[in-house]
Coordinates of C-alpha atoms in Angstrom, one line a residue:
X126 CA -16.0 51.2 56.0
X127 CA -13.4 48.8 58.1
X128 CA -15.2 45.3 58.9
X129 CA -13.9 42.1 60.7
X130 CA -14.7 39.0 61.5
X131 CA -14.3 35.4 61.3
X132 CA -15.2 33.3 58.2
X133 CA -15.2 29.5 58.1
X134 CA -13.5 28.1 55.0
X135 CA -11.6 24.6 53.6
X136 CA -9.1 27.0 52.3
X137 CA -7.5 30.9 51.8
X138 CA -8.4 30.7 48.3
X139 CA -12.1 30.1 49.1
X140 CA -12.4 32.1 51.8
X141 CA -11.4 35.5 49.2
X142 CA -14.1 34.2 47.0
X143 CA -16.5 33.8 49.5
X144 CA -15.6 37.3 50.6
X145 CA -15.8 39.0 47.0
X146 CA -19.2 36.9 46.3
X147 CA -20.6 39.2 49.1
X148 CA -18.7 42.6 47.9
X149 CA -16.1 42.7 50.7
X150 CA -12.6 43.6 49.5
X151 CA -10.2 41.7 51.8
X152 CA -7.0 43.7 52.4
X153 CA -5.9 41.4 55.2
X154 CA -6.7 37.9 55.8
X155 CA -4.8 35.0 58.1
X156 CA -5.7 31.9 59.7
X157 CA -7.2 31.5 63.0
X158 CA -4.6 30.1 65.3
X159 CA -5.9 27.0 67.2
X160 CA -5.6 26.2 70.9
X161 CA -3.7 23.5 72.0
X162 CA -5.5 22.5 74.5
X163 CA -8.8 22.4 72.6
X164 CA -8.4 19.3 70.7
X165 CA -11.3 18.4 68.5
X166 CA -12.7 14.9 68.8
X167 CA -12.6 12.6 65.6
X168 CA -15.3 12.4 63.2
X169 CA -16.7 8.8 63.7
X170 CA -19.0 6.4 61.1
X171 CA -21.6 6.8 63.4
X172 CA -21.8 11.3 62.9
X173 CA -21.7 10.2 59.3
X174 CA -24.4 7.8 59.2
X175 CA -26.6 10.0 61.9
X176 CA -25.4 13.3 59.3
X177 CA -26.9 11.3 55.8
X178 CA -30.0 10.5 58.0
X179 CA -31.0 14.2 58.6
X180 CA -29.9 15.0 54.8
X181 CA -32.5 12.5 53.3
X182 CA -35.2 13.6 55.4
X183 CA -34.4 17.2 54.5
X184 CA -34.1 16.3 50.8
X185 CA -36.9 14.1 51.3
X186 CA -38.9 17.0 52.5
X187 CA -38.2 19.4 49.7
X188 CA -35.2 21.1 51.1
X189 CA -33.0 22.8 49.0
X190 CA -29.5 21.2 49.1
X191 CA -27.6 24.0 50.0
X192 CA -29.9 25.0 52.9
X193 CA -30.2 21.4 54.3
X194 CA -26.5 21.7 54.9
X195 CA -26.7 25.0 56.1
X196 CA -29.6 23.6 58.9
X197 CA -28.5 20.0 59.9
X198 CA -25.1 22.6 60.7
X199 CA -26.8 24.7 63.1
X200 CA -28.6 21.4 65.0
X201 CA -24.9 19.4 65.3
X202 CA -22.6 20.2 68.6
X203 CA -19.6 18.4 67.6
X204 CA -17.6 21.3 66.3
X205 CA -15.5 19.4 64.2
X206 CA -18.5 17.2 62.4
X207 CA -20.3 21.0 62.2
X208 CA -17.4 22.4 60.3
X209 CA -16.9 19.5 58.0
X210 CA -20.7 19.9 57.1
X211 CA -20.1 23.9 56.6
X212 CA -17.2 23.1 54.2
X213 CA -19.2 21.0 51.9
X214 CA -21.8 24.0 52.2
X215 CA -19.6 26.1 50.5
X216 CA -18.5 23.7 48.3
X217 CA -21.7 23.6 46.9
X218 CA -22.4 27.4 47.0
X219 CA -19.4 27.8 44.4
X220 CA -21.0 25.6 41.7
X221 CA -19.8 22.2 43.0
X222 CA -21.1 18.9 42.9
X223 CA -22.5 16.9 45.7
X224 CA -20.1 14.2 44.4
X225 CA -17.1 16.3 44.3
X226 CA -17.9 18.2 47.3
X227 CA -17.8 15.1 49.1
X228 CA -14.8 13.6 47.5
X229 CA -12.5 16.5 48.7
X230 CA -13.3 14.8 52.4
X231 CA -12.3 11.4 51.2
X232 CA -11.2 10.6 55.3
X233 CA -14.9 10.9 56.0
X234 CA -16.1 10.0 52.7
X235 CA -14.9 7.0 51.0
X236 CA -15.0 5.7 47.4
X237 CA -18.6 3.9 48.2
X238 CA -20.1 7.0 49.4
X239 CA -19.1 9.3 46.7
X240 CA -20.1 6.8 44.0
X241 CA -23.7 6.2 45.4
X242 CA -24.1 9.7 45.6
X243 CA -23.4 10.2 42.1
X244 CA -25.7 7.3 40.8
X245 CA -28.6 9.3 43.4
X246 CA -27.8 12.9 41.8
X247 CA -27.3 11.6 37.6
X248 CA -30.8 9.0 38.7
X249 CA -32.4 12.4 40.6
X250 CA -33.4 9.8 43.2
X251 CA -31.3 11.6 45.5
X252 CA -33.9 11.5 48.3
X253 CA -34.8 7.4 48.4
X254 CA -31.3 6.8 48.2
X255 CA -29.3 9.2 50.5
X256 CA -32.5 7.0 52.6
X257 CA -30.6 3.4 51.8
X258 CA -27.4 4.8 51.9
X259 CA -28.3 6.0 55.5
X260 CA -29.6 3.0 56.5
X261 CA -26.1 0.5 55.0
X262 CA -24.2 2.8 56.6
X263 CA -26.1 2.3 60.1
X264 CA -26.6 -1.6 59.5
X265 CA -22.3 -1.7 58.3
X266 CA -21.5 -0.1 61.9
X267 CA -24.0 -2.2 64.1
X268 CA -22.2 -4.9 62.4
X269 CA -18.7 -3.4 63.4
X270 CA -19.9 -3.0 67.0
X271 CA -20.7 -6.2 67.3
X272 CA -18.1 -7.3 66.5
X273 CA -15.8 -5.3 68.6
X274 CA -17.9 -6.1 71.6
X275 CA -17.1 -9.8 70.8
X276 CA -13.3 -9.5 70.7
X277 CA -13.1 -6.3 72.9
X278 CA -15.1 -7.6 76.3
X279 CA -13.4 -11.1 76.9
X280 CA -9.6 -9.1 75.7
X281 CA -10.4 -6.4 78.4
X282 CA -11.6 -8.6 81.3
X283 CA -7.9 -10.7 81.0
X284 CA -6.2 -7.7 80.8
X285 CA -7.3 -6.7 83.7
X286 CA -6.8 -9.8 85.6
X287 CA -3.1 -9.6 84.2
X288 CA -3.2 -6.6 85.7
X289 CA -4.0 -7.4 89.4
X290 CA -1.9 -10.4 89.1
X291 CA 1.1 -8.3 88.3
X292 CA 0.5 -5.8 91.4
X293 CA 0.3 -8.8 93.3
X294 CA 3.5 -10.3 92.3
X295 CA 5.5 -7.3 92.8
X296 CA 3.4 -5.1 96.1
X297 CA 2.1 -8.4 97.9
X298 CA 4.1 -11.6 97.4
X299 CA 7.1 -9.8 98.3
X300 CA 5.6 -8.5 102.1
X301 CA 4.8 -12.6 102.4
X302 CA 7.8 -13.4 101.4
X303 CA 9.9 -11.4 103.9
X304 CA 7.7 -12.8 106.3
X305 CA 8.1 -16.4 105.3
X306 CA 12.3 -15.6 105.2
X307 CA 12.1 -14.4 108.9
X308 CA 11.1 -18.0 109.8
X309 CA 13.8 -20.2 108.3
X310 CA 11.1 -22.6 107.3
X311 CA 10.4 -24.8 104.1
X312 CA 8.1 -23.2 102.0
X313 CA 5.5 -25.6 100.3
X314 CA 6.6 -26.3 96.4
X315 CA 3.6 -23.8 95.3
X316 CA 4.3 -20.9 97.1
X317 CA 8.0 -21.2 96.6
X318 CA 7.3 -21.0 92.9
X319 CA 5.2 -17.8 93.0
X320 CA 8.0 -16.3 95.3
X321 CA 10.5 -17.2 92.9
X322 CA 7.9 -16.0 90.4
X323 CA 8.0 -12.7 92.3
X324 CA 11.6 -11.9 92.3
X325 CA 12.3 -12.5 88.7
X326 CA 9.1 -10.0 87.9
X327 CA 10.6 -7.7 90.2
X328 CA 14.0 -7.8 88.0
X329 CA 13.2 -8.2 84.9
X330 CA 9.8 -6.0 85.0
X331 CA 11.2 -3.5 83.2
X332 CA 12.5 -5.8 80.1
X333 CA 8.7 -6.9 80.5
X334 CA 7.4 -3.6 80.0
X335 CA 9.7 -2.6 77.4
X336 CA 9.0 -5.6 75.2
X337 CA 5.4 -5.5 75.6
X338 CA 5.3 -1.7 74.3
X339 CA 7.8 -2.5 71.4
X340 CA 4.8 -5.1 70.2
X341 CA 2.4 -3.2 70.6
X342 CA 4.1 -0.5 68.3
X343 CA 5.5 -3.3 65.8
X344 CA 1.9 -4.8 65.2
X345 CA 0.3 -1.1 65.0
X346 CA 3.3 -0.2 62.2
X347 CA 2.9 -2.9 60.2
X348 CA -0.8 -2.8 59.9
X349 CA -0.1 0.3 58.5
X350 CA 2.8 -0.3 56.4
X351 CA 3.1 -3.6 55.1
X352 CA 0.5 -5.6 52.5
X353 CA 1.8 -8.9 53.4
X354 CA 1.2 -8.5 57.1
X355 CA -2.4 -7.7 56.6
X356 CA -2.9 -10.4 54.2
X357 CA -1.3 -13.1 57.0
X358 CA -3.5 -11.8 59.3
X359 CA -6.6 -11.4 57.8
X360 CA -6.3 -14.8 56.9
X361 CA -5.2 -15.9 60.4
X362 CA -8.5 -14.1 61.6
X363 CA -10.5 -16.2 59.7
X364 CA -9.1 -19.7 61.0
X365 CA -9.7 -18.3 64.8
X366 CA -11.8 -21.1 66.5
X367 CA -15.1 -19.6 67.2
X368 CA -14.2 -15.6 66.4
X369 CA -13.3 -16.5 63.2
X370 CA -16.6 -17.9 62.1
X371 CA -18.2 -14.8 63.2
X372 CA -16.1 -12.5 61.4
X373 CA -16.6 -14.9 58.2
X374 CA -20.5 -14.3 58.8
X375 CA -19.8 -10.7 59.1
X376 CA -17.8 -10.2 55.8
X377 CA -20.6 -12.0 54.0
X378 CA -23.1 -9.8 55.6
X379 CA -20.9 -6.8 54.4
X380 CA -20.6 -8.2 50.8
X381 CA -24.0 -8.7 50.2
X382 CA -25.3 -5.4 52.2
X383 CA -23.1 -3.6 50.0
X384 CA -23.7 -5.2 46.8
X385 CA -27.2 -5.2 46.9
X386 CA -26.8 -1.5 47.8
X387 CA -24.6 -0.4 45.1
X388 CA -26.9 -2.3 42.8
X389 CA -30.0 -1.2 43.7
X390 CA -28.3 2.8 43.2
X391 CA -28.2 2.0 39.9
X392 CA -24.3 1.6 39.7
X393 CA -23.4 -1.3 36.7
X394 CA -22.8 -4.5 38.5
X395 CA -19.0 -4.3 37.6
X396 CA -18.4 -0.8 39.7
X397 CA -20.9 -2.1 42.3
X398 CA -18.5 -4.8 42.5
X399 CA -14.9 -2.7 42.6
X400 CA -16.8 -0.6 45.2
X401 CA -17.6 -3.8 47.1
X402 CA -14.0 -5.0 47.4
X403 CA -12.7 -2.7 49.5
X404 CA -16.2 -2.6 51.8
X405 CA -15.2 -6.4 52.7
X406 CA -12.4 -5.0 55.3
X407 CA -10.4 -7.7 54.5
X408 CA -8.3 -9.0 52.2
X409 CA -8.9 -11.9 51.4
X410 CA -12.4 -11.2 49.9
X411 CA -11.1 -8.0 48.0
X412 CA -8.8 -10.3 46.4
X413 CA -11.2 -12.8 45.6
X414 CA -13.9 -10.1 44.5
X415 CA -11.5 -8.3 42.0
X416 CA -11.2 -11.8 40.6
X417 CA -14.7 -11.9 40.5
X418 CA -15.2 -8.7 38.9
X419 CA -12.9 -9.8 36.1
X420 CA -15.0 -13.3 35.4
X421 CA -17.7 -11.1 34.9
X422 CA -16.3 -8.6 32.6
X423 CA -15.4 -11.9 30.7
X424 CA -18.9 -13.0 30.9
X425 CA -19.3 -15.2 33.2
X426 CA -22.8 -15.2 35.4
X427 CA -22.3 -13.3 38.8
X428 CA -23.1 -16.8 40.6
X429 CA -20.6 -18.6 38.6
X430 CA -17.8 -17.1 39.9
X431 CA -18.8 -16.6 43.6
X432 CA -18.7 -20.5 43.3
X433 CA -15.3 -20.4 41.7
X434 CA -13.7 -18.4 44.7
X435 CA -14.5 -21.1 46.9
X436 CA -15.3 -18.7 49.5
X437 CA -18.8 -18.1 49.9
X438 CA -21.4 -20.5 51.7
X439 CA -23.9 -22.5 49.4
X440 CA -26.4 -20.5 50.7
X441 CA -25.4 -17.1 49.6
X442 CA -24.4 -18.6 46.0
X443 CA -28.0 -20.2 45.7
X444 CA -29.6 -16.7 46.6
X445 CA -27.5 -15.1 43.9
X446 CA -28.3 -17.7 41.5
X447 CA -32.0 -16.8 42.1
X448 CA -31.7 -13.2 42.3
X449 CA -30.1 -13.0 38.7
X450 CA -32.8 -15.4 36.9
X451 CA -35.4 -13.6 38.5
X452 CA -34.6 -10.3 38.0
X453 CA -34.3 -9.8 42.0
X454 CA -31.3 -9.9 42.5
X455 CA -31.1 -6.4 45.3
X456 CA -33.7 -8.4 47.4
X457 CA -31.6 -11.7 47.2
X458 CA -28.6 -10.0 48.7
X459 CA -30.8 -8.3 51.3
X460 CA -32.0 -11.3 52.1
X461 CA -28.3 -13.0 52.7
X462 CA -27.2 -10.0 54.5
X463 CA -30.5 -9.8 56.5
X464 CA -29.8 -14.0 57.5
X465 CA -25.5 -13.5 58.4
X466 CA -26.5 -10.4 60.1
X467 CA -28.7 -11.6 62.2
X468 CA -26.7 -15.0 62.9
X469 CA -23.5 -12.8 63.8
X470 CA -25.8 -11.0 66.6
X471 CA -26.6 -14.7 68.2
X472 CA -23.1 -15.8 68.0
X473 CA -22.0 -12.5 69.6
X474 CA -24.3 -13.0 72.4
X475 CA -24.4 -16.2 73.1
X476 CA -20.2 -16.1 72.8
X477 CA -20.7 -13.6 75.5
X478 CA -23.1 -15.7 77.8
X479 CA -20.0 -18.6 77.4
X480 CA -17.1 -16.2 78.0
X481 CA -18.2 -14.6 81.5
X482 CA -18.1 -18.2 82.9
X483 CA -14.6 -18.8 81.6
X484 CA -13.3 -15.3 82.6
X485 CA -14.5 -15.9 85.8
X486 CA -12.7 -19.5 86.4
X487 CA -9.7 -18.0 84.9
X488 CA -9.7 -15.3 87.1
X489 CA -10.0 -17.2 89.8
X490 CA -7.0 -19.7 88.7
X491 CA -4.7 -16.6 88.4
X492 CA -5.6 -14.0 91.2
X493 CA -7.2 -16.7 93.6
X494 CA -4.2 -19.1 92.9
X495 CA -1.6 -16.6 94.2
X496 CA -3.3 -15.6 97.3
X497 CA -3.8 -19.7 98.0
X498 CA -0.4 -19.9 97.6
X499 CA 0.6 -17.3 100.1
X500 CA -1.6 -18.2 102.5
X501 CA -0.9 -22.1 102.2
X502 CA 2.2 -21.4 104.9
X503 CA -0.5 -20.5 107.4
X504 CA -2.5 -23.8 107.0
X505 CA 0.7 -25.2 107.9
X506 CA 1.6 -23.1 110.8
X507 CA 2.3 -26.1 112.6
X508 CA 5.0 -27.5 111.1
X509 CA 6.6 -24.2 110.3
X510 CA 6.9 -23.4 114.0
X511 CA 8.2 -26.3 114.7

């Protein structure tokens, strides 16, 4: 008996097995073309942090691994997030880890992940910590948000007052302009500078555009491609007036989240530290953190050497210097991320209660400016007329 049908699979490979597992012989098999015009939207943090949350309560629950998947499949409607958790489904129906079936998503499952799933399945805590691991993840991307919203509001508003003044320079100074021309008059010293303002936009527009779109790809290629670029600027982020306090209070939030998490997985304080490097998102702690790691492979107390990198505040070193003689040193961290965390959140708000009064004078100077100065000729009718 002929069957068909559609099977999803990671792979052709798998796909056979999973047909010969259920006693189908497969004498012709090909890939499902995809549509065009059905692009899939992007797995975010925030699927992958809602995603662990279902899986502890399931495992929590008493829910066979394999099945868990299976369910927390059926309840998701992004397709893309529901076929990356079938995948790993039949990863683990061939015999796979949870580790390694994770690891052969590493775009959706990092370094971090994979290694505090492996301390939860080899500690069989897999349950309380798929709980903590859920809950870092969820505190690591409120942080992130935050963040953005604090660079991301103030950079929008100016762009688009930028963006009216330039419609203004090149649709409506030039109508007043003509006007003005018609009369034969002197033009007061401000408007004649946003006229002559208008007529070199309206040449040299194009150079404008061009330039601004060759930065904009520039900055985006080396972020990707070159070290020393990302080193520069994750060290010019840092001595930003204001925004770089906040993202100094966030990486310290980050480092102490994720250390205290790693640690308190089980993972030996040396790995938790290599996995915490990379979690600072920037480059200038991973640096300083490998060097960490490598003062205490040599011996040296974990407190020690924070002081030695110069980089973290007092009050973070003292916590750690309690945390390891008291043999607390999970709920230290906590503690320190609990304190930055909650410090970035009143920075970030009350940055935004400063900014909206700024963004509106500065609004007002550029849009409001340039109709002043086309109107100023009317005020003076008088003279212009005569």
């Amino acid at each position: 008996m002929k069957v068909k049908g559609i099977l999803t699979s990671s792979s052709m490979a798998l796909a056979k097995a999973q047909l010969r597992k259920q006693g189908i012989v497969t004498q012709r098999i090909r890939r499902k073309p995809k549509a065009l015009w059905r692009r899939q939207k992007k797995i975010t943090a925030l699927d992958i942090s809602l995603f662990v949350r279902q899986l502890a309560t399931m495992t929590k629950a008493g829910v066979p691994i394999v099945q868990a998947f299976e369910l927390i499949a059926q309840a998701l409607d992004k397709p893309s997030m529901k076929q990356l958790v079938l995948r790993v489904k039949q990863q683990l129906e061939t015999g796979m880890s949870l580790e390694d079936s994770l690891r052969a998503h590493p775009k959706q499952f990092d370094d971090l992940f994979c290694a505090l799933v492996s301390a939860a399945e080899h500690s069989g805590t897999l349950d309380t910590l798929l709980e903590r691991i859920a809950d870092y993840k969820e505190n690591n991307e409120l942080l992130k948000i935050k963040l953005k919203k604090a660079i991301k509001y103030p950079l929008a508003v100016m762009l688009v007052a930028m963006i009216v003044s330039i419609i203004l320079l090149l649709k409506v100074v030039p109508v007043f302009a003509d006007l003005y021309d018609s009369m034969g008059s002197q033009l007061p010293a401000f408007t004649q500078f946003v006229v002559t303002l208008s007529h070199i936009m309206q040449k040299l527009w194009p150079i404008f555009l061009l330039l601004t779109i060759a930065a904009v790809i520039t900055f985006r290629q080396a972020q990707k491609r070159s070290l020393g670029f990302n080193q520069w600027l994750d060290k010019a982020i840092l001595k930003l007036p204001i925004f770089g306090s906040i993202a100094y209070q966030a990486i310290i939030a980050r480092f102490c989240r994720t250390l205290a998490t790693t640690y308190a997985a089980g993972v030996p304080l040396l790995e938790a530290l290599g996995a915490t490097a990379a979690a600072t998102d920037n480059h200038v702690f991973e640096t300083a953190t490998y060097q960490m790691r490598q003062q205490v492979a040599a011996g040296q107390r974990l407190e020690r050497s924070m002081r030695n990198s110069q980089l973290f505040p007092a009050l973070a070193v003292q916590m750690v210097s309690i945390g390891e003689e008291s043999g607390s040193l999970e709920q230290m961290l906590n503690k320190v991320a609990d304190y930055y965390e909650a410090q970035v959140t009143h920075a970030v708000d009350g940055l935004t209660d400063l900014m909206e009064p700024i963004i509106m004078v500065i609004i007002g100077l550029l849009v409001g400016g340039l109709i002043v100065a086309m109107y100023l000729p009317i005020f003076q009718m008088g003279s212009i007329l005569g």
